[in-house]
Structures are given as C-alpha cells and as structure tokens.
Amino acid sequence: MVTQGGQAAQTDRHDSGVGVGLIGFGTIGTGVAKVLRQNADVIEQRLGFPLRLVRIADLDLETDRGVDLDGIQFDNDADALIADPGVSIVVELIGGYEVAKRMMLRAIEAGKPVVTANKALLAMHGKEIFDAATRRGVDVAFEASVGGGIPILRSLREGLAANRIESLYGIMNGTTNYVLTEMERTGEDFDVVVKRAQDLGYAEADPTFDLDGIDAAHKLTLLAAMAFGAELTFKEIPTEGIKGLLPVDFEAAEEFGYRIKLLGIAKSHPPEHPGDEERIEARVHPTMIPRASLLANVDGAMNAVAVTGDAVGPTLYYGAGAGEMPTASAVVGDLIEIARDLRRGTAGRVAPLSYQPSELGPKPLLPMGELRGRVYLRFTVVDRPGVLAQITGVLGEHEIGIASVIQKGRAGPIASVPVLMQSHPAPELALRTALAEIDRLADVTAPTRVIRIEEGL
Ligand code: HSE
C-alpha cells in the first residue's frame, strides 16, 4: 500500500465526512450534485473522508433534475440550510446580487466557508464579502466564476505565485466566442448567429451581459486583482462588446492575417521613475489577433487565458468556460480544498485574491488615451471618387500611417460601401481625434468601427 507521511492512505469507513449545503439547484447546482455523487469514490480516495451533499435549497421543488436525491434534504429554506449543523460548507449558486450576497454574508457570519460561481457579485461587492470572510476567519472560494472548468484562479494564486505577472489575455466568454467563430465560419449576420446560439443553449435568453462584454469584464476584474494585487471595480474597466460587427469585418480580418476574438486584457506597467506608481492596463474589447497564435485558434464556446510571468514566461490555460459539468468540476474542486482545510482546522491558508488582504489596494488604471497600437478601421462611405483621399488626408494630418486598405465593391444599388484599413502603430488620442473629424465628413454615412489589433500573442 502506498503511504503518505507514514500514514496508511486508507479511509475510515465510519467517518461521516464533511457535509455540504447547496443553495440554488439550477444547471450548475445539478452538475454539482451529479459530480459529488458519481465521483464520490475518487473524491473520498483523495480526501481520506467523504464529501457529502446533505441539503439543497431552491424555490423550484418540482422540476426533476435527473439526480438521485436519496439521503439529501431538499426544500426552499436557505436560512435553515445555513444554520443546519450538518452543513459545514455552503455553496451559493443562485446568481444575482442581493439575495446571493445576503446568503453569503449570513453563511460567513455563521462561520461557514462559502463556494460560489458568482463573478458578477464578486466583481461588484467582492471587497465587502472578502473583508467579512477575513474578519470571521472563513474561506470564500470562487474558482468556477472565471473560465468555468479551467483552474485558472488556482494557477494564478498558487502555481504562479513565484512570479510577477506581466500580462494576461483571456477569451473568457463562451457565448461571444461561439458567435465570433460562427460569424467567421458561415459569413452570417450577427443576429442570425445569436439566435442559433440561443437555440443551441450556448447563449442565455437575455445574452446582454455576454454580448456587451460585461461578463468578461467581471471576470477580468477578478483576474486583475489576483495577478497584480489591484483592487479594481469592474466599472473602471473600459468595456466594448461584439454588437455591430459585420461579416465584412471577418473577411477583412482574414485578408489581413487575423482572427477576431473578444479579449480581456490586463497588463502591468511598472514604475518608470523612482516615486512613480505601478499602473494597470485593463480592457475588454473585440481584438484582431494573428491567425497563427494559440488564442486565435480557441473556437466555439471554449475559453482560454494566456498568462505571462517574469520567471515562467508565457503559459496558457484552455478548457470549457461554461456548462453544467465543467463548472461543477470547479465548484467541487473548491469544496474538496475547503473540506481538507476544515479537517486540518485551518482556514485562510491561501489568500483568496492571491495577495494578502492588507496588500490589495487601488492601483491607477492606464487611461485608454495613453495606449498606442495598430487598429483596424471600417469606414462607411458614399462610393464616389475622392472619398478615400479625404479619409487618408485626415489620418495623415494626425500622423496615422496606413498599412493596407481594402475597398469592397457595391453589392447592389446601395449608396454606401465599406472601406477597410489597418493602421500602423498610432497613439489612441490621435486616432480618436482623427475619427471624430472623419465621421463628420459629408460622405461618411455611419460611425467608423474600430477594432484594436494585438500582435504580441
Ligand atoms: N455566460 C458565460 C459565457 C458563462 O458565455 O461564457 C458563465 O460565465
């Protein structure tokens, strides 16, 4: 028999284990119940004692989730679940803000660790929740909130703890990645593809948070805190979604050698002079990235996060960013870690946001106006001689160089045509000023669409 630390690696058949209470029995909650049941043996072999789902609370007591609930108390009383002495760890999977926050704070006050997948709540009210947990000396774990089943938070917090993190690029929203992949593959319009994503269950009935980049910004808020110790709130993060992209943007991206991905980007800008502060660059927007890069080839609803540390260099984490079983994998992983600590009588072994709470603080965000980079531009213009010269003239006045241009012909008797360009590296402020001027030209019939280009991937 393999032994560890001189102890027989054997479980005690009379150990009733650690009890788990689940609040929210929707898709992910159902996955958690399934994983705990179907992998009970291997979890016990790893822990040395059972991890048991003892109680579930949900308002919907009727729907058959296809899970064996034998031995599990199931009712709609979340408060009683938190107070139940048989529940040692509380899982919050109801989502939303107010009720979820109240439940989490109540569990923390009761001295019970909490596992959640609620990125929106943590990105908005994380400080209050983590402060309460620190005061009470209990753990809050949230691996499932970013990247679904990918253990990206644990990798940042533990596997990469030796590093100063330099940059982080993530495809962190499966819905938008599916829509972008399909628009490129089929040449179909945005609305057609979004409808298909909803029919297939990839997109929520109201996919606004996904399509507007808000979900990705919530996730980036958590990652930036963990990577840089930056106490950001998601409202500070400049965020642009994928609405308004056209099939022609994907055709142009291919001709220019790129693919379009919704990226969450966070970078550290170390102080340049003594006395200066470190600044953090954080943004979410559709981005053109080289077709050969690994991130460019993350397709469909999959997620990936590329992290570069000063010691380790570039690393990449890939997997299912959503879905019942992958997200449950992350939730149960957190439960296992907390159960292990409970048994050893420890808590707070690893700081939840990777930095000690006293070391987390607001860090100045690099203003978008200070960015410098290449961009793709889609101008919509009246198709007549001299229009291109007007546009290039304004760009030239602001010292914005043009790397290449594509002009698509008229598809029919339409007055406007797209003119597609990629620029040389240019300061963001000059670009903004030039585009404001161009969009006022009489022959420019719609606001110009900008997609930033990131080469260093
Ligand atoms: N709605 C998210 C996505 C999954 O599409 O990736 C939950 O974070």
Tab-separated table of C-alpha atoms and ligand atoms in Angstrom:
chain	number	residue	atom	x	y	z
A	1	MET	CA	0.000	0.000	0.000
A	2	VAL	CA	1.205	3.490	-0.811
A	3	THR	CA	1.696	5.513	2.303
A	4	GLN	CA	1.940	9.253	2.712
A	5	GLY	CA	3.858	10.848	5.568
A	6	GLY	CA	3.930	7.496	7.328
A	7	GLN	CA	0.117	7.270	7.457
A	8	ALA	CA	-1.719	4.485	5.728
A	9	ALA	CA	-3.596	6.005	2.754
A	10	GLN	CA	-6.819	4.491	3.895
A	11	THR	CA	-10.229	5.955	4.633
A	12	ASP	CA	-12.179	5.453	7.826
A	13	ARG	CA	-15.381	3.622	6.939
A	14	HIS	CA	-17.173	5.182	9.939
A	15	ASP	CA	-16.231	8.764	9.071
A	16	SER	CA	-19.415	10.625	8.142
A	17	GLY	CA	-17.307	13.158	6.256
A	18	VAL	CA	-17.866	16.835	5.633
A	19	GLY	CA	-21.417	18.000	4.887
A	20	VAL	CA	-22.185	20.347	2.023
A	21	GLY	CA	-25.305	22.518	1.634
A	22	LEU	CA	-26.253	23.745	-1.832
A	23	ILE	CA	-28.310	26.911	-2.355
A	24	GLY	CA	-29.530	27.054	-5.961
A	25	PHE	CA	-30.442	23.858	-7.795
A	26	GLY	CA	-30.268	25.102	-11.390
A	27	THR	CA	-27.913	23.935	-14.127
A	28	ILE	CA	-24.654	24.245	-12.185
A	29	GLY	CA	-26.207	23.089	-8.904
A	30	THR	CA	-27.455	19.975	-10.680
A	31	GLY	CA	-23.950	19.397	-12.030
A	32	VAL	CA	-22.509	19.731	-8.518
A	33	ALA	CA	-24.972	17.125	-7.184
A	34	LYS	CA	-24.072	14.796	-10.069
A	35	VAL	CA	-20.298	15.157	-9.665
A	36	LEU	CA	-20.475	14.667	-5.882
A	37	ARG	CA	-22.486	11.502	-6.400
A	38	GLN	CA	-20.814	9.965	-9.439
A	39	ASN	CA	-17.253	10.715	-8.282
A	40	ALA	CA	-17.839	10.138	-4.557
A	41	ASP	CA	-15.357	7.240	-4.508
A	42	VAL	CA	-12.452	9.040	-6.134
A	43	ILE	CA	-13.101	12.198	-4.061
A	44	GLU	CA	-13.011	10.112	-0.885
A	45	GLN	CA	-9.835	8.356	-2.025
A	46	ARG	CA	-8.214	11.772	-2.453
A	47	LEU	CA	-9.542	13.357	0.738
A	48	GLY	CA	-9.451	10.387	3.050
A	49	PHE	CA	-13.071	11.012	4.090
A	50	PRO	CA	-16.400	11.503	2.267
A	51	LEU	CA	-17.691	14.812	0.973
A	52	ARG	CA	-21.447	14.556	1.306
A	53	LEU	CA	-24.215	16.702	-0.140
A	54	VAL	CA	-26.624	16.748	2.793
A	55	ARG	CA	-29.033	19.552	1.964
A	56	ILE	CA	-30.308	21.571	-1.031
A	57	ALA	CA	-32.430	24.740	-1.052
A	58	ASP	CA	-34.220	26.063	-4.127
A	59	LEU	CA	-37.556	27.753	-4.833
A	60	ASP	CA	-38.367	25.220	-7.564
A	61	LEU	CA	-39.118	21.946	-5.784
A	62	GLU	CA	-40.948	20.388	-8.762
A	63	THR	CA	-38.535	20.087	-11.687
A	64	ASP	CA	-36.909	16.673	-11.995
A	65	ARG	CA	-33.167	17.358	-12.332
A	66	GLY	CA	-32.367	13.715	-13.045
A	67	VAL	CA	-30.289	13.423	-9.862
A	68	ASP	CA	-30.715	10.795	-7.141
A	69	LEU	CA	-31.654	12.837	-4.032
A	70	ASP	CA	-31.732	9.871	-1.683
A	71	GLY	CA	-30.466	10.973	1.756
A	72	ILE	CA	-30.456	14.682	0.805
A	73	GLN	CA	-32.882	17.121	2.440
A	74	PHE	CA	-34.427	19.264	-0.303
A	75	ASP	CA	-36.641	22.254	0.499
A	76	ASN	CA	-36.865	26.002	-0.111
A	77	ASP	CA	-35.392	27.150	3.208
A	78	ALA	CA	-31.935	28.595	2.549
A	79	ASP	CA	-31.690	30.140	6.022
A	80	ALA	CA	-32.308	26.779	7.669
A	81	LEU	CA	-29.697	25.230	5.369
A	82	ILE	CA	-27.090	27.764	6.509
A	83	ALA	CA	-27.981	27.173	10.166
A	84	ASP	CA	-28.051	23.362	9.798
A	85	PRO	CA	-25.243	21.889	11.972
A	86	GLY	CA	-24.836	19.118	9.375
A	87	VAL	CA	-23.819	21.690	6.756
A	88	SER	CA	-20.153	22.645	7.101
A	89	ILE	CA	-19.697	24.336	3.700
A	90	VAL	CA	-22.298	26.438	1.871
A	91	VAL	CA	-22.408	26.545	-1.945
A	92	GLU	CA	-24.117	29.650	-3.366
A	93	LEU	CA	-25.307	29.092	-6.931
A	94	ILE	CA	-28.369	31.287	-7.174
A	95	GLY	CA	-26.581	34.105	-9.018
A	96	GLY	CA	-27.688	37.731	-8.993
A	97	TYR	CA	-26.767	40.324	-6.406
A	98	GLU	CA	-28.980	40.998	-3.419
A	99	VAL	CA	-30.206	37.586	-2.275
A	100	ALA	CA	-26.925	35.873	-3.121
A	101	LYS	CA	-24.954	38.487	-1.179
A	102	ARG	CA	-27.241	38.178	1.834
A	103	MET	CA	-26.876	34.390	1.810
A	104	MET	CA	-23.105	34.546	1.518
A	105	LEU	CA	-22.757	37.081	4.337
A	106	ARG	CA	-25.105	35.064	6.510
A	107	ALA	CA	-23.065	31.896	5.947
A	108	ILE	CA	-19.833	33.764	6.689
A	109	GLU	CA	-21.300	35.193	9.898
A	110	ALA	CA	-22.288	31.631	10.860
A	111	GLY	CA	-18.596	30.716	10.455
A	112	LYS	CA	-19.193	28.572	7.376
A	113	PRO	CA	-16.967	28.725	4.314
A	114	VAL	CA	-18.690	29.581	1.039
A	115	VAL	CA	-18.135	28.353	-2.510
A	116	THR	CA	-19.644	30.417	-5.320
A	117	ALA	CA	-19.588	30.860	-9.101
A	118	ASN	CA	-20.968	34.396	-8.851
A	119	LYS	CA	-18.459	36.580	-10.712
A	120	ALA	CA	-20.888	39.494	-11.052
A	121	LEU	CA	-21.410	39.685	-7.295
A	122	LEU	CA	-17.691	39.400	-6.503
A	123	ALA	CA	-16.722	41.962	-9.158
A	124	MET	CA	-19.244	44.439	-7.694
A	125	HIS	CA	-19.218	43.658	-3.957
A	126	GLY	CA	-16.120	41.473	-3.562
A	127	LYS	CA	-14.464	43.779	-1.043
A	128	GLU	CA	-17.389	43.596	1.375
A	129	ILE	CA	-17.599	39.813	1.080
A	130	PHE	CA	-13.854	39.129	1.347
A	131	ASP	CA	-13.495	41.591	4.262
A	132	ALA	CA	-16.321	39.828	6.117
A	133	ALA	CA	-14.702	36.431	5.445
A	134	THR	CA	-11.294	37.650	6.644
A	135	ARG	CA	-12.803	39.105	9.844
A	136	ARG	CA	-14.652	35.864	10.544
A	137	GLY	CA	-11.707	33.662	9.530
A	138	VAL	CA	-13.546	31.599	6.922
A	139	ASP	CA	-12.725	30.865	3.288
A	140	VAL	CA	-14.612	32.080	0.229
A	141	ALA	CA	-13.730	30.111	-2.904
A	142	PHE	CA	-14.791	31.032	-6.423
A	143	GLU	CA	-12.834	29.016	-8.985
A	144	ALA	CA	-15.998	28.470	-11.070
A	145	SER	CA	-16.516	32.204	-11.532
A	146	VAL	CA	-13.798	32.591	-14.176
A	147	GLY	CA	-13.194	30.209	-17.059
A	148	GLY	CA	-15.766	27.606	-15.954
A	149	GLY	CA	-13.858	24.365	-15.514
A	150	ILE	CA	-10.380	25.800	-16.177
A	151	PRO	CA	-8.427	26.023	-12.886
A	152	ILE	CA	-7.127	29.469	-13.794
A	153	LEU	CA	-7.604	31.083	-10.376
A	154	ARG	CA	-5.765	28.302	-8.583
A	155	SER	CA	-2.998	28.504	-11.197
A	156	LEU	CA	-2.587	32.245	-10.653
A	157	ARG	CA	-2.838	32.028	-6.881
A	158	GLU	CA	-0.632	29.024	-6.300
A	159	GLY	CA	1.110	27.663	-9.409
A	160	LEU	CA	2.363	31.103	-10.496
A	161	ALA	CA	2.801	32.591	-7.006
A	162	ALA	CA	6.564	32.949	-7.545
A	163	ASN	CA	6.078	35.356	-10.440
A	164	ARG	CA	5.473	38.997	-11.067
A	165	ILE	CA	2.662	38.731	-13.578
A	166	GLU	CA	3.375	40.821	-16.656
A	167	SER	CA	0.304	40.281	-18.810
A	168	LEU	CA	-2.870	38.334	-19.121
A	169	TYR	CA	-5.024	37.853	-22.229
A	170	GLY	CA	-8.266	35.892	-21.934
A	171	ILE	CA	-11.099	34.598	-24.061
A	172	MET	CA	-13.393	34.436	-21.060
A	173	ASN	CA	-16.867	34.330	-22.512
A	174	GLY	CA	-18.116	31.253	-24.329
A	175	THR	CA	-21.222	32.889	-25.811
A	176	THR	CA	-19.302	35.601	-27.624
A	177	ASN	CA	-16.567	33.210	-28.709
A	178	TYR	CA	-19.217	30.949	-30.230
A	179	VAL	CA	-20.837	33.906	-32.039
A	180	LEU	CA	-17.490	35.183	-33.377
A	181	THR	CA	-16.404	31.709	-34.505
A	182	GLU	CA	-19.705	31.110	-36.292
A	183	MET	CA	-19.813	34.539	-37.945
A	184	GLU	CA	-16.369	33.864	-39.353
A	185	ARG	CA	-17.196	30.306	-40.415
A	186	THR	CA	-20.561	30.951	-42.047
A	187	GLY	CA	-20.444	34.598	-43.122
A	188	GLU	CA	-23.846	35.030	-41.461
A	189	ASP	CA	-25.103	38.173	-39.752
A	190	PHE	CA	-24.746	38.763	-36.019
A	191	ASP	CA	-28.484	38.411	-35.239
A	192	VAL	CA	-28.772	35.081	-37.096
A	193	VAL	CA	-25.844	33.590	-35.196
A	194	VAL	CA	-27.005	34.911	-31.806
A	195	LYS	CA	-30.412	33.323	-32.410
A	196	ARG	CA	-28.732	29.985	-33.204
A	197	ALA	CA	-26.570	30.273	-30.058
A	198	GLN	CA	-29.780	30.711	-28.023
A	199	ASP	CA	-31.497	27.771	-29.756
A	200	LEU	CA	-28.464	25.563	-29.004
A	201	GLY	CA	-28.372	26.709	-25.368
A	202	TYR	CA	-24.963	28.445	-25.645
A	203	ALA	CA	-26.477	31.878	-25.061
A	204	GLU	CA	-28.859	32.884	-22.319
A	205	ALA	CA	-32.393	34.076	-23.170
A	206	ASP	CA	-31.075	37.568	-22.330
A	207	PRO	CA	-27.456	37.487	-23.516
A	208	THR	CA	-26.828	41.215	-22.926
A	209	PHE	CA	-24.122	40.716	-20.267
A	210	ASP	CA	-22.270	38.350	-22.586
A	211	LEU	CA	-22.620	40.277	-25.859
A	212	ASP	CA	-21.777	43.643	-24.275
A	213	GLY	CA	-18.570	42.298	-22.725
A	214	ILE	CA	-19.833	42.820	-19.163
A	215	ASP	CA	-19.424	39.164	-18.164
A	216	ALA	CA	-15.833	39.220	-19.460
A	217	ALA	CA	-15.188	42.487	-17.562
A	218	HIS	CA	-16.475	40.908	-14.335
A	219	LYS	CA	-14.015	38.053	-14.835
A	220	LEU	CA	-11.156	40.385	-15.747
A	221	THR	CA	-11.776	42.351	-12.535
A	222	LEU	CA	-11.115	39.205	-10.507
A	223	LEU	CA	-8.109	38.170	-12.601
A	224	ALA	CA	-6.523	41.640	-12.383
A	225	ALA	CA	-6.869	41.595	-8.607
A	226	MET	CA	-5.212	38.192	-8.444
A	227	ALA	CA	-2.495	38.967	-10.987
A	228	PHE	CA	-1.476	42.417	-9.751
A	229	GLY	CA	-2.996	42.919	-6.308
A	230	ALA	CA	-5.117	45.613	-7.935
A	231	GLU	CA	-8.343	46.422	-6.196
A	232	LEU	CA	-10.275	47.364	-9.323
A	233	THR	CA	-14.006	47.577	-9.650
A	234	PHE	CA	-15.384	46.336	-12.896
A	235	LYS	CA	-16.979	49.724	-13.660
A	236	GLU	CA	-13.486	51.162	-14.153
A	237	ILE	CA	-12.636	48.714	-16.907
A	238	PRO	CA	-13.200	50.106	-20.411
A	239	THR	CA	-15.533	47.559	-21.988
A	240	GLU	CA	-16.826	47.114	-25.506
A	241	GLY	CA	-18.859	44.135	-26.708
A	242	ILE	CA	-19.286	42.426	-30.050
A	243	LYS	CA	-22.550	44.027	-31.217
A	244	GLY	CA	-22.254	45.832	-34.529
A	245	LEU	CA	-19.587	43.535	-36.015
A	246	LEU	CA	-20.364	42.706	-39.646
A	247	PRO	CA	-19.453	39.725	-41.847
A	248	VAL	CA	-17.188	42.078	-43.812
A	249	ASP	CA	-15.027	42.593	-40.675
A	250	PHE	CA	-14.290	38.865	-40.603
A	251	GLU	CA	-13.459	38.833	-44.330
A	252	ALA	CA	-11.074	41.751	-43.820
A	253	ALA	CA	-9.528	40.116	-40.737
A	254	GLU	CA	-8.763	37.030	-42.822
A	255	GLU	CA	-7.216	39.082	-45.619
A	256	PHE	CA	-5.077	40.994	-43.106
A	257	GLY	CA	-3.996	37.734	-41.381
A	258	TYR	CA	-6.053	37.999	-38.172
A	259	ARG	CA	-8.993	36.465	-36.354
A	260	ILE	CA	-11.407	38.444	-34.189
A	261	LYS	CA	-11.744	37.478	-30.508
A	262	LEU	CA	-13.353	39.237	-27.552
A	263	LEU	CA	-10.322	39.585	-25.278
A	264	GLY	CA	-9.988	40.646	-21.687
A	265	ILE	CA	-6.519	42.203	-21.465
A	266	ALA	CA	-4.630	43.159	-18.321
A	267	LYS	CA	-1.018	44.272	-18.155
A	268	SER	CA	1.289	45.691	-15.539
A	269	HIS	CA	3.125	48.933	-16.312
A	270	PRO	CA	5.909	49.051	-13.716
A	271	PRO	CA	7.031	52.494	-12.497
A	272	GLU	CA	9.381	54.200	-14.966
A	273	HIS	CA	10.953	56.573	-12.463
A	274	PRO	CA	11.572	56.389	-8.701
A	275	GLY	CA	8.446	57.577	-6.882
A	276	ASP	CA	6.129	56.615	-9.751
A	277	GLU	CA	3.370	54.076	-9.112
A	278	GLU	CA	2.778	50.827	-10.963
A	279	ARG	CA	-0.142	51.304	-13.340
A	280	ILE	CA	-2.522	48.638	-14.594
A	281	GLU	CA	-3.860	48.370	-18.102
A	282	ALA	CA	-7.215	46.572	-18.169
A	283	ARG	CA	-9.748	46.477	-21.016
A	284	VAL	CA	-12.277	44.259	-22.747
A	285	HIS	CA	-12.990	44.626	-26.465
A	286	PRO	CA	-13.098	42.735	-29.750
A	287	THR	CA	-9.495	42.331	-30.864
A	288	MET	CA	-7.786	41.204	-34.054
A	289	ILE	CA	-5.008	38.742	-33.228
A	290	PRO	CA	-2.605	36.902	-35.551
A	291	ARG	CA	-4.262	33.816	-37.059
A	292	ALA	CA	-1.332	31.587	-36.052
A	293	SER	CA	-1.486	32.482	-32.348
A	294	LEU	CA	-2.775	29.871	-29.916
A	295	LEU	CA	-5.573	32.135	-28.662
A	296	ALA	CA	-6.768	32.746	-32.238
A	297	ASN	CA	-7.468	29.031	-32.503
A	298	VAL	CA	-9.685	28.793	-29.432
A	299	ASP	CA	-13.030	28.221	-31.133
A	300	GLY	CA	-16.696	27.806	-30.312
A	301	ALA	CA	-17.758	28.127	-26.688
A	302	MET	CA	-14.271	27.278	-25.346
A	303	ASN	CA	-12.298	29.671	-23.136
A	304	ALA	CA	-8.556	30.235	-22.747
A	305	VAL	CA	-6.345	32.518	-20.691
A	306	ALA	CA	-2.715	33.288	-21.565
A	307	VAL	CA	-0.645	34.495	-18.620
A	308	THR	CA	2.966	35.666	-18.779
A	309	GLY	CA	5.044	35.746	-15.610
A	310	ASP	CA	8.563	37.148	-15.306
A	311	ALA	CA	10.027	33.812	-14.240
A	312	VAL	CA	7.840	31.295	-16.034
A	313	GLY	CA	7.372	33.148	-19.326
A	314	PRO	CA	4.191	32.531	-21.333
A	315	THR	CA	1.647	29.975	-20.119
A	316	LEU	CA	-1.784	29.022	-21.489
A	317	TYR	CA	-4.900	27.573	-19.841
A	318	TYR	CA	-7.675	26.167	-22.051
A	319	GLY	CA	-10.995	24.441	-21.456
A	320	ALA	CA	-14.748	24.674	-21.248
A	321	GLY	CA	-15.696	28.082	-19.877
A	322	ALA	CA	-19.291	27.206	-19.079
A	323	GLY	CA	-21.732	24.322	-18.867
A	324	GLU	CA	-23.145	22.096	-16.180
A	325	MET	CA	-20.349	19.579	-15.629
A	326	PRO	CA	-17.229	21.704	-16.346
A	327	THR	CA	-18.441	24.444	-13.982
A	328	ALA	CA	-19.405	21.823	-11.394
A	329	SER	CA	-15.859	20.455	-11.675
A	330	ALA	CA	-14.542	23.823	-10.453
A	331	VAL	CA	-17.135	24.128	-7.665
A	332	VAL	CA	-16.387	20.631	-6.348
A	333	GLY	CA	-12.629	21.277	-6.616
A	334	ASP	CA	-13.132	24.219	-4.239
A	335	LEU	CA	-15.245	22.060	-1.920
A	336	ILE	CA	-12.501	19.446	-1.760
A	337	GLU	CA	-9.857	22.032	-0.878
A	338	ILE	CA	-12.008	23.616	1.822
A	339	ALA	CA	-13.036	20.246	3.269
A	340	ARG	CA	-9.355	19.325	3.541
A	341	ASP	CA	-8.613	22.565	5.412
A	342	LEU	CA	-11.641	22.143	7.690
A	343	ARG	CA	-10.363	18.731	8.710
A	344	ARG	CA	-6.945	20.171	9.481
A	345	GLY	CA	-8.544	23.001	11.415
A	346	THR	CA	-7.123	25.675	9.148
A	347	ALA	CA	-8.644	28.491	7.138
A	348	GLY	CA	-7.188	31.307	5.106
A	349	ARG	CA	-4.228	29.136	4.102
A	350	VAL	CA	-4.113	30.873	0.712
A	351	ALA	CA	-5.318	34.469	0.321
A	352	PRO	CA	-8.484	34.343	-1.832
A	353	LEU	CA	-7.317	37.071	-4.192
A	354	SER	CA	-3.744	35.756	-4.137
A	355	TYR	CA	-2.377	38.814	-2.257
A	356	GLN	CA	-2.810	39.237	1.487
A	357	PRO	CA	-5.905	41.417	2.002
A	358	SER	CA	-3.728	44.180	3.536
A	359	GLU	CA	-1.629	44.240	0.341
A	360	LEU	CA	-4.586	44.677	-2.019
A	361	GLY	CA	-5.209	48.259	-2.923
A	362	PRO	CA	-6.447	50.554	-5.634
A	363	LYS	CA	-3.906	50.893	-8.435
A	364	PRO	CA	-4.161	53.575	-11.092
A	365	LEU	CA	-5.564	52.382	-14.372
A	366	LEU	CA	-3.679	53.397	-17.511
A	367	PRO	CA	-6.077	55.731	-19.396
A	368	MET	CA	-7.122	54.341	-22.797
A	369	GLY	CA	-5.897	57.614	-24.303
A	370	GLU	CA	-2.318	56.610	-23.459
A	371	LEU	CA	-2.484	53.395	-25.457
A	372	ARG	CA	-0.521	53.139	-28.652
A	373	GLY	CA	-1.187	50.385	-31.123
A	374	ARG	CA	-2.382	49.277	-34.525
A	375	VAL	CA	-6.073	49.307	-35.364
A	376	TYR	CA	-8.473	48.018	-37.993
A	377	LEU	CA	-10.905	50.665	-39.235
A	378	ARG	CA	-14.178	50.127	-41.072
A	379	PHE	CA	-15.318	53.359	-42.719
A	380	THR	CA	-18.754	53.506	-44.309
A	381	VAL	CA	-18.708	55.962	-47.183
A	382	VAL	CA	-20.565	57.127	-50.266
A	383	ASP	CA	-18.950	55.355	-53.198
A	384	ARG	CA	-17.619	58.280	-55.219
A	385	PRO	CA	-14.199	59.475	-56.350
A	386	GLY	CA	-12.149	61.411	-53.834
A	387	VAL	CA	-13.687	59.964	-50.644
A	388	LEU	CA	-10.702	57.764	-49.873
A	389	ALA	CA	-8.390	60.752	-50.351
A	390	GLN	CA	-10.420	62.771	-47.823
A	391	ILE	CA	-10.087	59.999	-45.233
A	392	THR	CA	-6.392	59.373	-45.776
A	393	GLY	CA	-5.858	63.137	-45.695
A	394	VAL	CA	-7.329	63.443	-42.186
A	395	LEU	CA	-5.410	60.386	-40.974
A	396	GLY	CA	-2.203	61.861	-42.426
A	397	GLU	CA	-2.765	65.199	-40.661
A	398	HIS	CA	-2.819	63.286	-37.379
A	399	GLU	CA	0.252	61.249	-38.374
A	400	ILE	CA	-1.642	57.969	-38.539
A	401	GLY	CA	0.012	55.741	-41.127
A	402	ILE	CA	-1.976	53.248	-43.204
A	403	ALA	CA	-0.580	49.733	-43.566
A	404	SER	CA	-3.186	48.449	-46.066
A	405	VAL	CA	-6.631	49.184	-47.485
A	406	ILE	CA	-9.425	47.076	-48.930
A	407	GLN	CA	-12.413	48.638	-50.652
A	408	LYS	CA	-15.355	46.326	-51.192
A	409	GLY	CA	-17.462	46.930	-54.291
A	410	ARG	CA	-21.156	47.694	-54.184
A	411	ALA	CA	-23.271	44.602	-53.771
A	412	GLY	CA	-26.243	46.340	-55.432
A	413	PRO	CA	-27.793	49.754	-55.679
A	414	ILE	CA	-26.587	50.716	-52.207
A	415	ALA	CA	-25.254	54.206	-51.751
A	416	SER	CA	-22.627	53.306	-49.103
A	417	VAL	CA	-19.706	50.919	-49.213
A	418	PRO	CA	-17.216	49.811	-46.574
A	419	VAL	CA	-13.584	50.884	-46.769
A	420	LEU	CA	-11.404	48.673	-44.587
A	421	MET	CA	-7.972	49.691	-43.348
A	422	GLN	CA	-5.300	48.612	-40.953
A	423	SER	CA	-3.120	51.308	-39.473
A	424	HIS	CA	0.489	51.442	-38.418
A	425	PRO	CA	1.008	51.884	-34.649
A	426	ALA	CA	-0.633	55.132	-33.594
A	427	PRO	CA	-1.469	56.920	-30.338
A	428	GLU	CA	-5.063	56.352	-29.270
A	429	LEU	CA	-5.710	60.057	-28.712
A	430	ALA	CA	-4.627	60.999	-32.243
A	431	LEU	CA	-6.795	58.222	-33.592
A	432	ARG	CA	-9.852	59.369	-31.654
A	433	THR	CA	-9.406	62.962	-32.825
A	434	ALA	CA	-8.967	61.888	-36.449
A	435	LEU	CA	-12.011	59.603	-36.383
A	436	ALA	CA	-14.203	62.312	-34.890
A	437	GLU	CA	-13.209	64.523	-37.837
A	438	ILE	CA	-13.712	61.771	-40.398
A	439	ASP	CA	-17.140	60.851	-39.059
A	440	ARG	CA	-18.229	64.456	-39.620
A	441	LEU	CA	-17.380	64.325	-43.350
A	442	ALA	CA	-20.458	64.562	-45.572
A	443	ASP	CA	-19.546	61.397	-47.495
A	444	VAL	CA	-19.116	59.274	-44.372
A	445	THR	CA	-22.525	57.763	-43.710
A	446	ALA	CA	-22.044	55.766	-40.460
A	447	PRO	CA	-19.743	55.946	-37.431
A	448	THR	CA	-16.390	54.303	-38.078
A	449	ARG	CA	-15.867	50.945	-36.357
A	450	VAL	CA	-12.518	50.428	-34.681
A	451	ILE	CA	-11.105	47.028	-33.751
A	452	ARG	CA	-7.786	47.073	-31.942
A	453	ILE	CA	-5.008	44.792	-33.147
A	454	GLU	CA	-2.773	42.949	-30.642
A	455	GLU	CA	0.368	41.484	-32.185
A	456	GLY	CA	2.293	40.193	-29.200
A	457	LEU	CA	0.400	36.932	-28.732
B	1	HSE	N1	-22.338	33.227	-19.868
B	1	HSE	C1	-20.963	32.839	-19.690
B	1	HSE	C2	-20.329	32.548	-21.033
B	1	HSE	C3	-20.807	31.628	-18.844
B	1	HSE	O1	-20.989	32.634	-22.072
B	1	HSE	O2	-19.148	32.247	-21.046
B	1	HSE	C4	-20.834	31.921	-17.391
B	1	HSE	O3	-19.733	32.672	-17.002
